[in-house]
Tab-separated table of C-alpha atoms in Angstrom:
chain	number	residue	atom	x	y	z
A	16	GLY	CA	0.000	0.000	0.000
A	17	ALA	CA	1.079	3.605	-0.288
A	18	ILE	CA	1.084	6.326	2.319
A	19	PRO	CA	-0.985	9.161	0.732
A	20	GLY	CA	1.291	11.513	-1.191
A	21	GLY	CA	3.341	8.663	-2.557
A	22	GLN	CA	6.520	9.317	-0.603
A	23	VAL	CA	6.902	5.707	0.522
A	24	LEU	CA	5.695	2.340	-0.748
A	25	VAL	CA	5.375	-0.472	1.793
A	26	ALA	CA	5.618	-4.166	0.903
A	27	LYS	CA	3.675	-6.751	2.888
A	28	ASN	CA	6.865	-8.306	4.200
A	29	GLY	CA	7.476	-5.183	6.239
A	30	ILE	CA	10.113	-3.628	3.957
A	31	ILE	CA	9.605	-0.047	2.810
A	32	VAL	CA	10.917	1.088	-0.554
A	33	HIS	CA	11.524	4.718	-1.495
A	34	ASN	CA	9.560	5.814	-4.537
A	35	ARG	CA	11.602	8.381	-6.512
A	36	SER	CA	8.550	9.550	-8.444
A	37	TYR	CA	7.058	11.464	-5.524
A	38	GLY	CA	8.868	13.666	-3.051
A	39	SER	CA	11.853	12.436	-1.069
A	40	LEU	CA	12.615	10.472	2.049
A	41	THR	CA	14.940	12.269	4.452
A	42	LYS	CA	17.183	10.475	6.910
A	43	GLY	CA	19.327	12.301	9.402
A	44	GLY	CA	18.346	15.569	7.762
A	45	LYS	CA	19.607	14.510	4.319
A	46	ALA	CA	17.385	13.597	1.406
A	47	VAL	CA	17.601	10.035	0.119
A	48	THR	CA	17.126	10.133	-3.630
A	49	ASP	CA	17.953	6.595	-4.700
A	50	SER	CA	15.724	3.535	-4.438
A	51	THR	CA	17.427	2.104	-1.363
A	52	VAL	CA	15.393	-0.429	0.637
A	53	TYR	CA	15.104	0.272	4.363
A	54	ASP	CA	13.897	-2.163	6.989
A	55	LEU	CA	11.487	-0.999	9.691
A	56	ALA	CA	14.066	-1.090	12.467
A	57	SER	CA	16.293	1.352	10.604
A	58	VAL	CA	13.458	3.720	9.851
A	59	SER	CA	12.073	3.681	13.398
A	60	LYS	CA	15.486	4.699	14.725
A	61	ALA	CA	16.035	7.371	12.095
A	62	VAL	CA	15.777	11.046	12.925
A	63	GLY	CA	14.087	12.641	9.977
A	64	THR	CA	10.787	13.287	8.270
A	65	LEU	CA	8.618	11.944	5.544
A	66	PRO	CA	7.748	15.343	4.006
A	67	GLY	CA	4.296	16.604	4.860
A	68	ILE	CA	3.421	13.473	6.791
A	69	MET	CA	5.157	12.936	10.087
A	70	ALA	CA	8.173	13.466	12.290
A	71	VAL	CA	10.006	10.315	13.327
A	72	TYR	CA	11.764	10.279	16.690
A	73	ASP	CA	14.574	7.977	17.712
A	74	ASP	CA	12.393	6.238	20.320
A	75	GLY	CA	10.369	4.734	17.504
A	76	THR	CA	7.293	6.906	17.940
A	77	LEU	CA	6.014	9.607	15.659
A	78	LYS	CA	3.927	12.729	15.742
A	79	LEU	CA	1.632	13.061	12.757
A	80	ASP	CA	0.823	16.081	10.672
A	81	GLU	CA	-2.915	16.812	10.686
A	82	LYS	CA	-2.893	16.679	6.877
A	83	ILE	CA	-2.601	12.890	6.944
A	84	SER	CA	-4.653	11.977	9.994
A	85	HIS	CA	-7.937	11.815	8.086
A	86	TYR	CA	-6.538	9.155	5.748
A	87	ILE	CA	-5.925	6.700	8.559
A	88	PRO	CA	-9.027	5.391	10.403
A	89	ALA	CA	-7.020	4.491	13.507
A	90	LEU	CA	-6.081	8.156	13.987
A	91	ARG	CA	-9.390	9.902	13.315
A	92	GLY	CA	-10.079	11.877	16.434
A	93	GLY	CA	-7.413	9.897	18.256
A	94	ASP	CA	-4.069	10.636	19.803
A	95	LYS	CA	-1.542	11.583	17.107
A	96	GLU	CA	1.367	10.775	19.389
A	97	GLY	CA	2.562	7.382	20.529
A	98	ILE	CA	1.762	5.609	17.256
A	99	THR	CA	4.766	3.517	16.263
A	100	VAL	CA	6.328	3.545	12.824
A	101	ARG	CA	5.718	-0.213	12.630
A	102	GLN	CA	2.020	0.257	13.383
A	103	LEU	CA	1.536	2.924	10.724
A	104	LEU	CA	3.483	1.124	8.030
A	105	TYR	CA	1.809	-2.202	8.782
A	106	HIS	CA	-1.568	-0.502	8.652
A	107	GLU	CA	-0.739	0.860	5.204
A	108	SER	CA	0.848	-2.312	3.934
A	109	GLY	CA	-0.708	-5.473	5.279
A	110	MET	CA	-3.706	-4.892	7.556
A	111	PRO	CA	-7.075	-3.870	6.117
A	112	ALA	CA	-8.611	-0.630	7.393
A	113	GLY	CA	-10.848	-1.221	10.388
A	114	ASN	CA	-8.864	-4.227	11.633
A	115	TRP	CA	-6.644	-4.912	14.603
A	116	GLY	CA	-3.960	-7.548	14.724
A	117	PHE	CA	-0.799	-8.922	16.247
A	118	VAL	CA	2.534	-10.396	15.267
A	119	VAL	CA	3.953	-13.046	17.602
A	120	SER	CA	7.449	-14.535	17.520
A	121	ILE	CA	8.401	-17.311	19.950
A	122	GLU	CA	12.060	-18.280	20.007
A	123	GLY	CA	12.355	-22.026	20.474
A	124	SER	CA	8.866	-22.840	19.202
A	125	LYS	CA	8.575	-25.968	17.075
A	126	GLN	CA	6.614	-27.126	14.081
A	127	GLY	CA	3.407	-28.703	15.377
A	128	ASP	CA	3.075	-26.365	18.380
A	129	SER	CA	-0.191	-24.426	18.589
A	130	LEU	CA	-1.469	-20.991	19.552
A	131	SER	CA	-4.997	-20.630	20.900
A	132	VAL	CA	-6.209	-17.033	20.484
A	133	GLU	CA	-9.211	-15.819	22.493
A	134	TYR	CA	-10.726	-12.352	22.106
A	135	GLY	CA	-14.041	-10.535	22.033
A	136	ALA	CA	-15.689	-8.693	24.923
A	137	GLY	CA	-19.249	-9.935	25.268
A	138	GLN	CA	-18.801	-12.879	22.901
A	139	ILE	CA	-15.609	-14.921	23.041
A	140	THR	CA	-14.016	-16.073	19.787
A	141	ASP	CA	-11.412	-18.847	19.945
A	142	THR	CA	-9.010	-19.428	17.040
A	143	VAL	CA	-6.335	-22.148	17.026
A	144	ILE	CA	-3.222	-21.642	14.880
A	145	LYS	CA	-0.917	-24.603	14.162
A	146	LEU	CA	2.735	-23.716	13.609
A	147	THR	CA	4.084	-25.081	10.327
A	148	SER	CA	7.771	-24.391	10.993
A	149	ASP	CA	10.228	-23.867	13.852
A	150	ASN	CA	10.402	-20.319	15.259
A	151	GLN	CA	7.538	-19.313	12.980
A	152	LYS	CA	6.411	-15.678	13.060
A	153	VAL	CA	2.609	-15.587	13.163
A	154	GLU	CA	0.627	-12.618	11.859
A	155	PHE	CA	-3.045	-12.293	12.775
A	156	SER	CA	-5.616	-9.678	11.787
A	157	VAL	CA	-9.398	-9.454	12.252
A	158	PRO	CA	-12.022	-6.687	12.049
A	159	PHE	CA	-12.226	-4.420	15.079
A	160	ILE	CA	-15.617	-4.579	16.799
A	161	THR	CA	-15.048	-3.401	20.356
A	162	PRO	CA	-12.105	-2.913	22.755
A	163	THR	CA	-11.114	-6.347	24.002
A	164	LEU	CA	-8.714	-8.389	26.073
A	165	VAL	CA	-6.783	-10.863	23.930
A	166	SER	CA	-5.272	-14.066	25.294
A	167	ILE	CA	-2.719	-16.165	23.401
A	168	LEU	CA	-2.150	-19.646	24.837
A	169	TYR	CA	1.062	-21.265	23.582
A	170	MET	CA	0.705	-25.062	23.547
A	171	PRO	CA	3.889	-27.027	22.782
A	172	GLU	CA	3.265	-30.317	21.009
A	173	LYS	CA	5.992	-32.070	23.010
A	174	GLU	CA	4.486	-34.436	25.558
A	175	GLY	CA	4.787	-33.223	29.132
A	176	SER	CA	5.189	-29.556	28.160
A	177	GLU	CA	3.018	-27.080	30.034
A	178	PRO	CA	1.021	-24.492	28.056
A	179	THR	CA	1.661	-20.831	28.926
A	180	TYR	CA	-0.066	-17.658	27.872
A	181	VAL	CA	0.181	-13.902	27.446
A	182	GLU	CA	-2.619	-11.356	27.568
A	183	PHE	CA	-2.833	-7.921	26.021
A	184	PHE	CA	-5.493	-5.320	25.341
A	185	VAL	CA	-6.661	-3.844	22.045
A	186	ASP	CA	-8.291	-0.439	22.498
A	187	ARG	CA	-8.878	0.882	18.976
A	188	GLU	CA	-9.013	-0.201	15.371
A	189	GLY	CA	-5.715	-0.087	13.500
A	190	GLU	CA	-3.658	-1.267	16.476
A	191	MET	CA	-0.948	-3.792	15.663
A	192	ILE	CA	0.508	-5.505	18.742
A	193	SER	CA	3.908	-7.193	18.694
A	194	ILE	CA	4.668	-10.100	21.059
A	195	THR	CA	8.238	-11.368	21.238
A	196	GLY	CA	9.199	-14.112	23.636
A	197	LYS	CA	10.805	-17.478	24.293
A	198	ALA	CA	9.139	-20.873	24.377
A	199	ASP	CA	10.260	-21.597	27.950
A	200	LYS	CA	9.218	-18.147	29.246
A	201	PHE	CA	6.333	-17.121	27.022
A	202	LEU	CA	4.534	-15.506	29.956
A	203	GLU	CA	7.348	-12.938	30.173
A	204	SER	CA	7.179	-11.926	26.488
A	205	GLU	CA	7.867	-8.335	25.437
A	206	ILE	CA	4.691	-6.600	24.244
A	207	SER	CA	4.722	-3.414	22.166
A	208	GLY	CA	2.377	-1.440	19.964
A	209	GLY	CA	-0.935	0.177	20.831
A	210	LEU	CA	-1.154	1.362	24.430
A	211	TYR	CA	1.977	-0.660	25.281
A	212	SER	CA	4.176	1.769	23.322
A	213	ARG	CA	2.919	4.840	25.156
A	214	HIS	CA	4.900	6.259	28.045
A	215	GLU	CA	1.882	6.012	30.369
A	216	PHE	CA	2.360	2.233	30.403
A	217	ASP	CA	6.048	2.359	31.372
A	218	THR	CA	5.445	2.085	35.131
A	219	ILE	CA	3.142	-0.928	34.765
A	220	ARG	CA	5.660	-2.577	32.420
A	221	ALA	CA	8.490	-2.072	34.925
A	222	LEU	CA	6.390	-3.463	37.771
A	223	SER	CA	5.453	-6.502	35.678
A	224	LYS	CA	9.146	-7.264	35.155
A	225	GLU	CA	9.744	-6.828	38.881
A	226	PHE	CA	6.919	-9.286	39.598
A	227	PHE	CA	8.471	-11.957	37.361
A	228	ALA	CA	11.851	-11.438	39.065
A	229	LEU	CA	10.237	-11.833	42.502
A	230	MET	CA	8.498	-15.008	41.384
A	231	ASP	CA	11.794	-16.437	40.086
A	232	ASP	CA	13.419	-15.695	43.458
A	233	TYR	CA	10.513	-17.289	45.308
A	234	LYS	CA	10.597	-20.449	43.178
A	235	ALA	CA	14.372	-20.773	43.601
A	236	ALA	CA	14.086	-20.421	47.387
A	237	ALA	CA	11.205	-22.906	47.548
A	238	GLU	CA	13.130	-25.490	45.524
A	239	LYS	CA	16.031	-25.177	47.975
A	240	ASN	CA	13.674	-25.353	50.985
A	241	ASP	CA	15.190	-22.050	52.129
A	242	SER	CA	12.464	-20.923	54.544
A	243	VAL	CA	14.283	-17.692	55.452
A	244	GLN	CA	14.493	-16.580	51.821
A	245	VAL	CA	10.919	-17.692	51.158
A	246	THR	CA	9.716	-15.468	54.017
A	247	LYS	CA	11.689	-12.516	52.615
A	248	CYS	CA	10.163	-13.056	49.173
A	249	VAL	CA	6.649	-13.143	50.645
A	250	GLU	CA	7.310	-9.881	52.504
A	251	LYS	CA	8.622	-8.248	49.338
A	252	MET	CA	5.575	-9.477	47.438
A	253	ALA	CA	3.227	-7.852	49.950
A	254	GLY	CA	4.922	-4.485	49.444
A	255	PHE	CA	4.926	-5.024	45.690
A	256	HIS	CA	1.168	-5.608	45.577
A	257	ASN	CA	0.522	-2.255	47.264
A	258	ARG	CA	2.695	-0.399	44.748
A	259	TYR	CA	1.156	-2.294	41.833
A	260	PHE	CA	-2.378	-1.520	43.003
A	261	ASN	CA	-1.577	2.190	43.327
A	262	SER	CA	0.067	2.237	39.880
A	263	LEU	CA	-2.976	0.647	38.255
A	264	LEU	CA	-5.258	3.123	39.995
A	265	ASP	CA	-3.114	6.031	38.806
A	266	TYR	CA	-3.158	4.697	35.232
A	267	ILE	CA	-6.958	4.340	35.313
A	268	LYS	CA	-7.487	7.896	36.564
A	269	THR	CA	-5.089	9.488	34.064
A	270	ASN	CA	-6.355	7.585	31.004
A	271	PRO	CA	-10.132	8.148	30.985
A	272	ASP	CA	-10.427	7.696	27.186
A	273	ASN	CA	-8.743	4.292	27.181
A	274	ALA	CA	-11.017	1.231	27.502
A	275	TYR	CA	-8.064	-0.592	29.093
A	276	SER	CA	-8.707	1.623	32.131
A	277	ALA	CA	-12.252	0.260	32.359
A	278	PHE	CA	-10.906	-3.298	32.010
A	279	LEU	CA	-8.434	-2.715	34.865
A	280	LEU	CA	-11.158	-1.199	37.022
A	281	THR	CA	-13.293	-4.355	36.659
A	282	ASP	CA	-10.511	-6.201	38.522
A	283	LEU	CA	-10.337	-3.589	41.288
A	284	VAL	CA	-14.017	-3.105	42.083
A	285	GLU	CA	-13.859	-5.463	45.070
A	286	MET	CA	-10.978	-3.450	46.573
A	287	LEU	CA	-12.452	0.044	46.261
A	288	PRO	CA	-15.351	1.809	47.989
A	289	LEU	CA	-18.412	2.101	45.768
A	290	ALA	CA	-18.217	5.914	45.853
A	291	ASP	CA	-14.651	5.811	44.472
A	292	ILE	CA	-15.673	3.417	41.682
A	293	ALA	CA	-18.574	5.682	40.703
A	294	GLU	CA	-16.346	8.779	40.713
A	295	ILE	CA	-13.766	7.120	38.438
A	296	PHE	CA	-16.463	5.765	36.128
A	297	ASN	CA	-18.107	9.178	35.792
A	298	GLY	CA	-14.754	10.552	34.642
A	299	PHE	CA	-14.512	8.098	31.727
A	300	SER	CA	-15.236	9.261	28.194
A	301	ASP	CA	-18.535	8.188	26.613
A	302	ARG	CA	-16.580	5.793	24.372
A	303	VAL	CA	-15.160	4.002	27.406
A	304	LYS	CA	-18.441	4.050	29.330
A	305	ASN	CA	-20.158	2.393	26.373
A	306	SER	CA	-17.491	-0.304	25.953
A	307	GLU	CA	-18.313	-3.778	27.247
A	308	TYR	CA	-16.021	-3.207	30.238
A	309	GLY	CA	-17.617	0.166	30.952
A	310	LYS	CA	-21.038	-1.487	30.911
A	311	MET	CA	-19.797	-4.137	33.347
A	312	ILE	CA	-18.741	-1.414	35.799
A	313	SER	CA	-22.050	0.410	35.347
A	314	ARG	CA	-23.976	-2.773	36.130
A	315	HIS	CA	-21.793	-3.377	39.181
A	316	ILE	CA	-22.462	0.137	40.469
A	317	ASN	CA	-26.204	-0.219	39.957
A	318	ALA	CA	-26.341	-3.666	41.559
A	319	ALA	CA	-24.081	-2.771	44.480
A	320	SER	CA	-26.047	0.418	45.124
A	321	ASN	CA	-29.111	-1.724	45.686
A	322	MET	CA	-27.391	-4.452	47.685
A	323	THR	CA	-26.367	-4.532	51.322
A	324	GLY	CA	-26.118	-8.305	51.754
A	325	GLU	CA	-28.553	-10.038	54.081
A	326	GLY	CA	-32.046	-8.619	53.736
A	327	SER	CA	-31.496	-7.444	50.148
A	328	ASN	CA	-33.171	-8.727	47.008
A	329	ALA	CA	-31.018	-11.316	45.229
A	330	PRO	CA	-30.112	-10.161	41.669
A	331	ASP	CA	-31.475	-12.443	38.971
A	332	PHE	CA	-29.191	-14.296	36.541
A	333	THR	CA	-29.445	-16.833	33.747
A	334	LEU	CA	-26.564	-19.221	33.012
A	335	ASN	CA	-25.941	-22.479	31.189
A	336	THR	CA	-25.037	-25.401	33.417
A	337	LEU	CA	-22.211	-27.812	32.683
A	338	ASP	CA	-24.901	-30.195	31.421
A	339	GLY	CA	-25.969	-27.664	28.800
A	340	LYS	CA	-29.230	-26.712	30.481
A	341	GLN	CA	-30.330	-23.134	31.166
A	342	ILE	CA	-30.823	-22.180	34.787
A	343	SER	CA	-32.127	-18.900	36.200
A	344	LEU	CA	-32.730	-17.694	39.722
A	345	SER	CA	-36.107	-16.141	38.911
A	346	ALA	CA	-37.438	-19.533	37.748
A	347	MET	CA	-36.936	-20.813	41.302
A	348	ARG	CA	-39.030	-18.119	42.969
A	349	GLY	CA	-41.195	-19.764	45.618
A	350	LYS	CA	-38.415	-22.083	46.761
A	351	TRP	CA	-35.438	-21.680	49.036
A	352	VAL	CA	-32.179	-21.485	47.013
A	353	LEU	CA	-28.574	-21.949	48.105
A	354	LEU	CA	-25.908	-20.425	45.846
A	355	ASP	CA	-22.452	-21.937	46.296
A	356	PHE	CA	-19.588	-19.897	44.798
A	357	TRP	CA	-16.634	-22.312	44.696
A	358	GLY	CA	-13.704	-23.554	42.607
A	359	SER	CA	-12.085	-26.892	41.829
A	360	TRP	CA	-8.768	-25.257	42.749
A	361	CYS	CA	-10.033	-24.043	46.154
A	362	ALA	CA	-8.901	-26.320	49.009
A	363	PRO	CA	-11.463	-25.036	51.590
A	364	CYS	CA	-14.234	-25.500	49.005
A	365	ARG	CA	-13.250	-29.110	48.376
A	366	LYS	CA	-12.918	-29.855	52.101
A	367	GLY	CA	-16.401	-28.506	52.729
A	368	ASN	CA	-18.082	-30.307	49.833
A	369	PRO	CA	-18.757	-33.612	51.685
A	370	HIS	CA	-20.709	-31.732	54.366
A	371	LEU	CA	-22.567	-29.776	51.682
A	372	VAL	CA	-23.597	-33.069	50.074
A	373	GLU	CA	-24.939	-34.214	53.468
A	374	LEU	CA	-27.018	-31.022	53.763
A	375	TYR	CA	-28.359	-31.460	50.239
A	376	LYS	CA	-29.453	-35.045	50.902
A	377	LYS	CA	-31.096	-33.972	54.152
A	378	TYR	CA	-33.029	-30.912	52.932
A	379	SER	CA	-33.421	-31.032	49.110
A	380	ALA	CA	-36.758	-32.870	49.374
A	381	LYS	CA	-38.086	-30.179	51.736
A	382	GLY	CA	-38.104	-27.371	49.172
A	383	ILE	CA	-34.577	-26.064	48.619
A	384	GLU	CA	-32.505	-25.926	45.422
A	385	PHE	CA	-28.685	-25.834	45.375
A	386	ILE	CA	-26.826	-24.082	42.544
A	387	GLY	CA	-23.043	-24.436	42.241
A	388	LEU	CA	-21.243	-21.478	40.638
A	389	GLY	CA	-17.643	-22.188	39.628
A	390	VAL	CA	-15.322	-19.156	39.832
A	391	SER	CA	-12.134	-18.651	37.765
A	392	ASP	CA	-12.258	-22.242	36.600
A	393	THR	CA	-12.505	-24.464	33.528
A	394	ASP	CA	-15.379	-26.759	32.578
A	395	GLU	CA	-13.110	-29.805	32.553
A	396	ARG	CA	-11.707	-29.237	36.043
A	397	LEU	CA	-15.126	-28.468	37.466
A	398	ARG	CA	-16.544	-31.691	36.021
A	399	GLU	CA	-13.678	-33.675	37.524
A	400	ALA	CA	-14.177	-32.084	40.947
A	401	ILE	CA	-17.961	-32.601	40.797
A	402	LYS	CA	-17.412	-36.299	40.075
A	403	GLU	CA	-14.726	-36.736	42.736
A	404	ASP	CA	-16.754	-34.921	45.433
A	405	GLY	CA	-20.104	-36.462	44.469
A	406	LEU	CA	-21.979	-33.176	44.016
A	407	LEU	CA	-25.634	-33.796	43.176
A	408	TRP	CA	-26.922	-30.345	42.130
A	409	PRO	CA	-26.616	-28.230	38.954
A	410	ASN	CA	-23.343	-26.396	38.454
A	411	ALA	CA	-22.480	-23.534	36.099
A	412	ASN	CA	-19.086	-22.073	35.249
A	413	THR	CA	-19.254	-18.307	35.760
A	414	SER	CA	-16.112	-17.903	33.624
A	415	GLN	CA	-17.950	-18.880	30.421
A	416	SER	CA	-20.073	-15.744	29.889
A	417	GLU	CA	-19.987	-12.005	30.556
A	418	GLU	CA	-22.992	-12.250	32.895
A	419	GLY	CA	-21.336	-15.106	34.733
A	420	ARG	CA	-18.028	-13.304	35.131
A	421	GLU	CA	-19.849	-10.350	36.688
A	422	LEU	CA	-21.847	-12.492	39.106
A	423	PRO	CA	-19.271	-12.747	41.950
A	424	SER	CA	-18.913	-8.958	41.833
A	425	VAL	CA	-22.695	-8.401	41.700
A	426	TYR	CA	-23.130	-10.621	44.774
A	427	GLN	CA	-20.126	-8.966	46.458
A	428	VAL	CA	-18.295	-12.266	46.825
A	429	ARG	CA	-15.044	-11.550	48.675
A	430	GLY	CA	-13.628	-15.050	48.409
A	431	VAL	CA	-14.569	-18.675	47.904
A	432	PRO	CA	-16.283	-20.651	49.162
A	433	THR	CA	-19.192	-18.234	49.632
A	434	LYS	CA	-22.682	-19.604	50.245
A	435	ILE	CA	-25.747	-17.387	49.888
A	436	LEU	CA	-29.137	-18.568	51.162
A	437	ILE	CA	-32.144	-16.979	49.419
A	438	ASN	CA	-35.715	-17.272	50.687
A	439	PRO	CA	-38.802	-18.037	48.530
A	440	GLN	CA	-39.468	-14.306	48.111
A	441	GLY	CA	-36.034	-13.796	46.529
A	442	VAL	CA	-34.478	-12.090	49.558
A	443	ILE	CA	-30.999	-12.951	50.842
A	444	GLU	CA	-31.351	-14.542	54.289
A	445	TYR	CA	-27.795	-15.620	55.064
A	446	VAL	CA	-24.249	-15.247	53.678
A	447	GLU	CA	-21.321	-17.453	54.684
A	448	THR	CA	-17.753	-17.051	53.448
A	449	GLY	CA	-15.048	-19.668	54.028
A	450	TYR	CA	-15.269	-23.112	55.590
A	451	ASP	CA	-14.815	-23.868	59.269
A	452	PRO	CA	-15.173	-27.619	60.052
A	453	SER	CA	-15.615	-26.799	63.748
A	454	ALA	CA	-18.762	-24.746	63.104
A	455	ASP	CA	-21.904	-25.471	61.116
A	456	GLN	CA	-23.787	-22.180	60.916
A	457	LEU	CA	-25.285	-23.042	57.516
A	458	GLY	CA	-26.549	-26.363	58.867
A	459	GLU	CA	-28.073	-24.585	61.859
A	460	LYS	CA	-29.748	-22.038	59.572
A	461	LEU	CA	-31.268	-24.767	57.388
A	462	ALA	CA	-32.392	-26.677	60.476
A	463	ALA	CA	-34.165	-23.543	61.733
A	464	VAL	CA	-35.985	-23.217	58.397
A	465	PHE	CA	-36.865	-26.844	57.679
A	466	GLY	CA	-36.567	-28.533	61.043
A	467	LYS	CA	-33.909	-30.981	62.144
């Protein structure tokens, strides 16, 4: 494709070629008049201009002239700074207008390995890409619909290898994200492009690297059974979490027109007072408020404003169970209902399940329904745990839908297991968090309702 004005032609392999017919390319203040081929790395480091189009700085970012901004959909009304040379040239050369995409390179990857790509706020799309050669560079591009979190799961074909993943966020159309990593440390890949190439992200990037270093130290100490060093690592991690939380909060407040801020806030809603969440949300741009993540926060604010726990009306929900059947709370009006937020990975949940089975067998015939709600889990692991623990009631995985993912927040679940007892009028009667084998408050509550 050609950048309007004809100064530069860009081939799909990422090589730009000077076109002598129109204008001139300047490098280091001197015009280049021959047909020399320049790779993107050289251009992004150059100090010079493409006449009438942009100024290229040696940090790889550029500031665009207004005369060209209307030609590029990604820049209409957007920030003219912080767009990388690679993004612009890829947009003009290989990625259709209105798309977003990524380029991923994994050193040490092998033919036969796979990448599972998940994206789409509101409706998840899963695409599996099979590598056809060692160290293959994968390019991916799809139409932009809405700001979204993207997850790439790297699955080595070699038996016994553990899959690892990276996540990144796409905020606007035209963004091209670059992921560069190693097969044995894919989680620590370098991510650039889009919001990741803007200086506002630098603090979060530095803290992420610090986190990986702390985890390496912790693992090394644990393998050596060095309890003293393990304790030091845990103490450092506690201090790190406070700094990381404050950095995320600062990023959210200073980037109100970035849907990534709304995404981050969805993870912090359980740690902030409702008034603070509402104040931050009200400061977001309309574009961010209307994103899927903005809508999630809005629903949380509305639900939490009307909820105080026991004595409040239980919010309705409709989910698909692991058996493929639809289940909704409103359909059970007139009966007692026990919601059990749990996880296959949660040790206290699993320890308490045998007693929960006893309560179900004792009271289910007296007019109470149990609903299991898996949190941060997979269908496969939940099914295995349900079979191992002998659970007899319907279970749904809250991780499989937007409504489900919001449910723990809507019900103000602070941890798992959390059990919520709802009366036939749809009012929350009792909330229990955690499992204490020496106490049976839930059993006592059910006995008071149905008799011993």
